[in-house]
């Protein structure tokens, strides 16, 4: 019997498996595909995802395979430079081939001890008070204490679970492909600039030696079960650009829609959902993969705590209460970005107005931080502040509660290096605090030189600030709130 079975070994499933293995959880990942996807799509890792990857000691490995670029111009493609002084040591985008990031995260999970079985599709499951029985397509049955569906937009786990998935169906198709061309780069750049005056969804950009990535609005919604053909691309390019650019030798062709949906519940009993299984939206702003990786970082330590037996009551339920509103916000900002990409005179007028407003640093910063997910502040409620921190702090210090903390300098290295084991952390500048009773789950660093404006704080394993203060009694209250009862 496994502790957790994860359906789907994309970035979300692989990241979750690794997070669980940090706590010794017995994990099996089931991936229905037998081979990596043939489509070599470039995705972007945003600041918050890069921070989480850095916390687990993976960033240097991943940077070797990606290309850094500025974060400016990521909201609806409006070309504005990034504001100075973004609150992250990773204030850039990392473009990386999706199969590469998939492989790197899967390898990390396997190195930590996760089992991965390819060519295994979930066909059904039944849950009871003790666990979940998972049936595979070949008739095999497996048993686990929990099942997590990370199996994508067409999630079998979500469908079998029967939870609502409200939202809007796809109205517009977009073709995506990597192709070689028969015209010079100058001709491509001139045509793209011309089309961008009225249609921001159209894009052609270099994609390796001799190839370009094409993103082309489609005339109608097609059958996404079948990839488009080279002739589909040529036809649509001629209709939009007046030329097919001599495209040939496709390296991968696909289509995607603009359906926007959010599952009503992230958890039903012992079955949970994460990543695209829980939320789908257009790729505008490049938030989809990032949202799933961040789901995994939020869920992993909580599910591990539940399995290990020290989770406070309702801790696992905070996965839904924290991540559901985040996903709802992402869906809303992608809806807005899609409207701003419309060719209609009204949306184009709004786009021109927003372009002017983004000349104000506050507006530009707000939108970039939203897309990059470094603006998230979880609502811990009145009970979470009952320990007294709000009575001794104000301004910037109090505003940290619920937010993630940037990587900062410590007396011996960097903060994120201290979070690699996925444990809680008390950072104490007073030299008076202890984590006695919780030392099996929480680390203590005493450092009066730490680059903080607060006396001490408690970090959850996902890097969010759960308490700020200086009194031991207050700290104990919050340690119990997030990390359960102390060991006698």
XYZ file of C-alpha atoms in Angstrom:
488
model
C 0.000 0.000 0.000
C 1.216 3.473 -0.907
C 0.661 6.624 1.075
C -0.150 8.685 -2.031
C -0.862 7.821 -5.653
C -0.483 10.727 -8.043
C -2.157 10.560 -11.441
C -0.030 12.438 -13.965
C 3.708 13.061 -14.087
C 3.767 16.524 -15.622
C 5.407 19.395 -13.734
C 2.648 19.491 -11.096
C 2.670 15.761 -10.391
C 6.464 15.530 -10.368
C 6.824 18.551 -8.082
C 4.226 17.160 -5.690
C 5.933 13.769 -5.613
C 9.237 15.420 -4.710
C 7.634 17.537 -1.982
C 6.068 14.448 -0.435
C 9.311 12.490 -0.584
C 11.065 15.197 1.426
C 8.945 13.903 4.315
C 9.384 10.199 3.605
C 5.918 9.680 2.130
C 5.588 6.549 -0.034
C 4.618 7.905 -3.445
C 3.623 6.251 -6.718
C 3.167 8.431 -9.806
C 1.089 7.022 -12.654
C 1.651 8.522 -16.108
C -0.595 7.311 -18.912
C 1.865 8.256 -21.662
C 4.767 5.974 -22.474
C 6.908 8.595 -24.224
C 7.569 12.316 -23.640
C 5.363 14.660 -25.687
C 6.624 15.281 -29.199
C 5.693 18.948 -29.127
C 8.703 20.959 -27.965
C 6.912 23.954 -26.483
C 8.761 26.750 -24.693
C 7.262 27.684 -21.334
C 8.227 30.450 -18.935
C 8.986 29.998 -15.264
C 7.933 33.083 -13.307
C 9.531 34.578 -10.222
C 7.523 32.666 -7.621
C 8.146 29.300 -9.285
C 11.850 30.089 -9.530
C 11.856 30.898 -5.817
C 10.217 27.587 -4.931
C 12.679 25.722 -7.131
C 15.542 27.596 -5.456
C 14.194 26.596 -2.020
C 14.607 22.954 -2.981
C 18.134 23.366 -4.368
C 17.116 22.796 -7.996
C 17.621 26.214 -9.526
C 21.208 25.869 -10.726
C 20.357 22.608 -12.484
C 17.375 24.154 -14.241
C 19.127 27.412 -15.176
C 21.557 25.394 -17.286
C 18.712 24.455 -19.615
C 16.834 27.745 -19.806
C 17.196 31.246 -21.115
C 16.691 34.253 -18.871
C 14.860 37.308 -20.137
C 13.336 40.440 -18.572
C 9.907 40.270 -16.962
C 8.662 43.405 -18.711
C 5.839 43.113 -21.223
C 4.267 39.956 -19.809
C 0.800 41.387 -19.114
C -1.217 41.067 -22.341
C 2.021 41.560 -24.252
C 1.972 45.299 -23.571
C 5.587 46.355 -24.168
C 6.659 48.014 -20.939
C 10.001 47.539 -19.175
C 10.136 45.834 -15.813
C 10.110 48.245 -12.857
C 13.250 48.478 -10.786
C 13.558 46.858 -7.382
C 11.159 43.940 -7.753
C 10.961 42.068 -4.439
C 12.784 38.928 -5.555
C 16.331 37.776 -6.120
C 14.995 36.013 -9.212
C 13.450 38.975 -11.008
C 13.472 37.451 -14.486
C 11.619 34.990 -16.689
C 13.204 31.668 -17.513
C 12.224 30.280 -20.890
C 12.674 26.519 -21.042
C 11.457 23.663 -23.220
C 8.502 22.009 -21.516
C 9.788 18.428 -21.972
C 13.044 19.534 -20.334
C 11.422 20.973 -17.210
C 9.176 17.892 -17.064
C 12.221 15.615 -17.120
C 14.199 17.648 -14.589
C 11.358 17.649 -12.062
C 10.615 13.964 -12.631
C 14.291 13.064 -12.184
C 14.336 15.071 -8.948
C 11.324 13.162 -7.622
C 12.885 9.816 -8.551
C 16.184 10.790 -6.910
C 14.241 11.428 -3.714
C 12.647 7.970 -3.914
C 9.352 8.425 -5.763
C 8.211 5.569 -7.992
C 7.057 6.499 -11.500
C 5.200 4.084 -13.782
C 4.680 5.120 -17.400
C 1.930 3.729 -19.604
C -0.447 3.414 -16.633
C -3.809 5.141 -16.954
C -6.272 5.544 -14.088
C -9.612 4.028 -15.108
C -11.506 4.289 -11.839
C -11.274 4.568 -8.064
C -13.272 4.057 -4.898
C -12.527 5.715 -1.596
C -13.436 4.705 1.940
C -12.526 5.801 5.452
C -9.084 4.191 5.250
C -7.915 4.974 1.732
C -8.503 4.842 -2.017
C -8.542 1.825 -4.322
C -7.332 2.870 -7.769
C -8.166 0.780 -10.820
C -5.886 0.942 -13.857
C -6.896 0.562 -17.487
C -5.301 -2.914 -17.634
C -7.413 -4.119 -14.706
C -4.744 -3.858 -12.003
C -5.849 -2.422 -8.673
C -3.690 -0.396 -6.335
C -4.276 0.906 -2.848
C -3.229 4.210 -1.278
C -4.212 6.425 1.604
C -4.734 9.388 -0.766
C -5.104 9.992 -4.490
C -4.146 13.270 -6.162
C -5.256 14.062 -9.706
C -2.519 15.959 -11.533
C -3.660 14.546 -14.864
C -4.286 17.714 -16.827
C -7.151 19.632 -18.349
C -9.050 16.479 -19.333
C -8.463 14.934 -15.913
C -9.917 11.454 -15.490
C -9.684 11.811 -11.718
C -11.715 15.034 -11.765
C -14.384 13.530 -13.987
C -14.701 10.400 -11.873
C -14.798 12.508 -8.717
C -17.849 14.283 -10.082
C -17.045 17.781 -8.807
C -18.323 20.799 -10.696
C -16.005 22.465 -13.191
C -17.817 25.715 -13.998
C -16.584 28.357 -16.390
C -16.670 29.183 -20.070
C -16.148 26.749 -22.946
C -13.598 27.464 -25.617
C -14.718 30.023 -28.192
C -11.492 30.567 -30.090
C -8.785 28.203 -31.238
C -5.130 29.035 -31.619
C -2.584 27.058 -33.612
C 0.899 26.569 -32.190
C 3.851 25.015 -33.921
C 7.572 25.016 -34.502
C 8.417 25.263 -38.184
C 11.191 26.227 -40.539
C 10.616 29.147 -42.928
C 11.581 30.128 -46.446
C 11.858 33.907 -46.036
C 14.447 36.155 -44.373
C 14.042 37.230 -40.700
C 13.525 40.874 -41.721
C 10.385 40.003 -43.660
C 8.991 38.064 -40.697
C 9.705 40.885 -38.228
C 8.071 43.497 -40.471
C 4.928 41.433 -40.968
C 4.591 40.624 -37.263
C 4.919 44.313 -36.376
C 2.197 45.162 -38.864
C -0.230 42.516 -37.614
C 0.413 43.395 -33.950
C -1.233 46.756 -34.539
C -4.601 44.976 -34.548
C -4.062 41.384 -33.362
C -1.858 40.644 -30.349
C -2.572 36.906 -30.416
C -0.437 36.446 -33.520
C 3.222 35.716 -32.795
C 6.314 34.445 -34.587
C 9.597 34.236 -32.706
C 12.918 32.424 -33.185
C 12.975 28.900 -31.861
C 16.399 27.382 -32.183
C 18.594 27.169 -35.272
C 16.604 27.727 -38.446
C 13.175 27.435 -36.833
C 10.443 29.702 -35.503
C 7.608 29.230 -33.047
C 4.277 30.246 -34.580
C 1.179 31.209 -32.598
C -1.652 31.795 -35.042
C -5.335 32.534 -34.291
C -7.519 29.903 -35.939
C -10.656 30.573 -37.910
C -12.794 28.086 -35.977
C -12.696 25.662 -33.097
C -11.259 22.376 -34.285
C -10.941 18.858 -32.952
C -8.176 19.109 -30.351
C -7.898 15.354 -30.217
C -6.148 15.571 -33.577
C -3.150 17.853 -34.173
C -3.439 20.386 -36.988
C -1.643 19.776 -40.272
C 1.008 21.820 -42.030
C -1.622 22.812 -44.565
C -3.838 24.143 -41.724
C -0.977 26.453 -40.746
C -0.340 27.575 -44.297
C -4.022 28.313 -44.881
C -4.426 30.337 -41.693
C -1.152 32.232 -42.198
C -2.222 33.274 -45.679
C -5.586 34.438 -44.349
C -4.024 36.595 -41.577
C -0.638 37.645 -42.938
C -1.167 37.333 -46.680
C 1.748 34.888 -46.841
C 2.620 31.510 -45.401
C 6.295 32.521 -44.993
C 7.273 29.378 -46.870
C 6.783 27.253 -43.744
C 8.004 23.676 -43.935
C 9.575 20.876 -41.867
C 7.267 21.103 -38.817
C 8.773 19.953 -35.526
C 5.535 19.918 -33.598
C 2.012 21.181 -34.291
C -0.840 21.628 -31.845
C -3.904 23.698 -31.102
C -5.321 25.070 -27.887
C -8.522 26.830 -26.937
C -9.484 29.585 -24.530
C -11.722 27.578 -22.205
C -11.652 28.982 -18.670
C -12.808 26.773 -15.801
C -12.170 26.321 -12.078
C -13.144 23.247 -10.099
C -15.557 23.890 -7.243
C -13.611 21.838 -4.694
C -9.935 20.907 -4.550
C -10.596 18.060 -2.124
C -13.301 15.453 -1.712
C -12.415 13.115 1.129
C -9.143 11.377 0.274
C -9.018 12.582 -3.310
C -7.464 15.937 -4.244
C -6.856 17.880 -7.455
C -3.948 20.079 -8.518
C -2.668 21.866 -11.607
C -4.697 21.797 -14.815
C -6.930 19.113 -13.316
C -8.275 21.875 -11.050
C -8.125 24.911 -13.336
C -7.751 25.692 -17.024
C -7.353 29.006 -18.811
C -5.743 30.471 -21.930
C -1.932 30.594 -21.874
C -1.827 34.390 -21.981
C 0.782 35.515 -19.471
C 2.278 32.024 -19.244
C 0.787 31.244 -15.830
C -0.546 27.694 -16.225
C 2.526 25.580 -15.471
C 3.534 28.003 -12.713
C 0.136 27.806 -11.049
C 0.378 24.009 -10.939
C 3.908 23.962 -9.503
C 2.771 26.396 -6.822
C -0.259 24.189 -6.050
C 2.153 21.326 -5.447
C 4.338 23.369 -3.091
C 1.280 24.373 -1.065
C -0.187 20.882 -0.908
C 2.899 18.708 -0.428
C 3.844 19.494 3.170
C 0.221 19.574 4.307
C -0.583 16.170 2.848
C 2.658 14.791 4.296
C 1.700 16.159 7.720
C -1.674 14.452 7.466
C -0.020 11.142 6.610
C 2.654 11.498 9.300
C -0.043 12.114 11.902
C 0.969 15.537 13.191
C -1.262 17.737 11.024
C -3.464 20.112 13.019
C -7.173 19.750 12.427
C -8.242 21.273 9.095
C -4.650 21.871 7.908
C -5.286 19.864 4.742
C -8.432 21.899 4.079
C -6.323 25.065 3.869
C -5.039 23.759 0.532
C -8.419 24.582 -0.980
C -9.042 27.783 0.978
C -5.644 29.193 -0.023
C -5.216 27.987 -3.597
C -8.782 28.259 -4.924
C -8.840 32.090 -4.641
C -5.391 32.275 -6.261
C -6.609 30.279 -9.241
C -9.761 32.398 -9.473
C -7.575 35.498 -9.690
C -5.448 33.920 -12.429
C -8.575 33.073 -14.408
C -9.767 36.657 -14.086
C -6.499 38.189 -15.216
C -6.298 35.844 -18.200
C -9.853 36.781 -19.138
C -8.818 40.425 -19.007
C -5.700 39.790 -21.071
C -7.694 37.925 -23.705
C -10.109 40.842 -23.969
C -7.177 43.209 -24.391
C -5.965 41.024 -27.254
C -9.275 41.265 -29.098
C -9.337 43.153 -32.393
C -12.593 44.982 -31.586
C -12.510 48.782 -31.261
C -13.680 48.706 -27.626
C -11.013 46.301 -26.327
C -8.377 48.095 -28.381
C -9.380 51.408 -26.795
C -9.067 49.860 -23.326
C -5.701 48.444 -24.326
C -4.455 51.889 -25.380
C -5.649 53.357 -22.079
C -3.982 50.613 -20.032
C -0.792 51.086 -22.036
C -0.768 54.717 -20.894
C -1.548 53.774 -17.282
C 1.345 51.309 -17.212
C 3.716 54.246 -17.588
C 2.974 54.741 -13.881
C 5.411 52.553 -11.965
C 2.755 51.444 -9.462
C 0.464 50.103 -12.185
C 3.218 48.327 -14.077
C 4.617 46.828 -10.863
C 1.181 45.671 -9.701
C 0.472 43.789 -12.922
C 3.901 42.169 -13.135
C 3.770 41.028 -9.509
C 0.324 39.570 -10.153
C 1.459 37.526 -13.155
C 4.666 36.466 -11.369
C 2.629 35.425 -8.264
C 4.846 37.295 -5.798
C 1.879 39.418 -4.711
C -0.011 36.520 -3.104
C -1.055 36.972 0.493
C -2.927 34.078 2.062
C -5.717 35.042 4.443
C -4.919 33.334 7.739
C -7.938 34.866 9.476
C -8.356 36.519 12.851
C -7.399 33.389 14.760
C -4.013 33.359 13.086
C -3.222 36.808 14.461
C -4.498 36.091 17.943
C -0.996 35.468 19.255
C -0.323 39.156 19.542
C 1.897 39.928 16.564
C -0.430 42.594 15.261
C -0.178 44.426 18.592
C 3.572 44.872 18.344
C 3.982 45.400 14.636
C 2.624 47.790 12.101
C 3.340 48.847 8.542
C 5.720 46.652 6.555
C 6.208 44.121 9.325
C 2.520 43.329 9.749
C 2.067 43.286 5.967
C 4.424 40.292 5.718
C 1.906 37.985 7.398
C 0.599 35.507 4.846
C 3.074 36.577 2.191
C 6.083 34.711 0.899
C 9.469 35.965 2.059
C 12.158 36.794 -0.470
C 15.547 35.102 -0.260
C 17.686 37.118 2.168
C 21.250 37.104 3.435
C 21.973 35.259 6.651
C 25.086 35.014 8.766
C 25.846 31.690 7.119
C 24.561 31.748 3.533
C 21.105 32.410 2.135
C 17.642 31.838 3.560
C 16.364 29.599 0.775
C 19.278 27.220 1.286
C 17.854 26.530 4.748
C 14.497 25.397 3.323
C 15.712 22.502 1.197
C 14.318 19.840 3.532
C 10.779 21.209 3.287
C 10.497 21.924 7.005
C 9.181 24.922 8.891
C 11.695 27.553 9.969
C 11.870 30.089 12.789
C 14.250 32.939 11.992
C 15.066 34.647 15.282
C 16.949 37.936 15.543
C 16.362 38.209 19.329
C 18.363 35.148 20.443
C 15.581 34.352 22.926
C 13.286 31.895 21.113
C 13.149 28.114 20.911
C 11.276 25.477 18.892
C 11.489 22.903 21.676
C 8.708 20.379 21.164
C 8.583 20.976 17.419
C 12.214 20.406 16.459
C 11.289 17.288 14.490
C 9.290 19.509 12.101
C 10.687 23.023 12.464
C 14.237 24.372 12.294
C 15.546 27.345 14.300
C 18.062 29.847 13.000
C 19.268 32.508 15.406
C 20.840 35.356 13.473
C 20.796 38.953 14.793
C 22.339 40.062 11.473
C 19.514 38.716 9.259
C 18.294 41.265 6.726
C 14.851 41.675 8.303
C 12.907 44.569 9.796
C 11.128 42.322 12.322
C 12.409 40.625 15.501
C 11.486 37.068 14.473
C 9.209 35.152 12.151
C 7.909 31.679 11.402
C 8.077 30.378 7.846
C 5.990 27.506 6.555
C 7.717 24.959 4.279
C 6.373 26.819 1.239
C 8.126 30.017 2.356
C 5.030 31.938 3.532
C 5.206 33.914 6.769
C 2.917 32.377 9.404
C 3.874 34.564 12.387
C 5.861 37.684 13.230
C 6.743 38.730 16.767
C 9.171 38.206 19.624
C 7.326 36.450 22.454
C 7.740 32.706 23.003
C 4.102 32.267 24.009
C 2.948 33.803 20.741
C 5.341 31.638 18.748
C 4.132 28.478 20.494
C 0.546 29.361 19.600
C 1.428 29.622 15.931
C 3.668 26.577 15.922
C 0.700 24.579 17.182
C -1.568 26.207 14.606
C 0.586 25.081 11.668
C 2.701 22.200 12.985
C 0.488 20.429 15.469
C 0.990 19.469 19.082
C 4.496 19.561 20.554
C 6.323 16.385 21.442
C 6.594 15.984 25.223
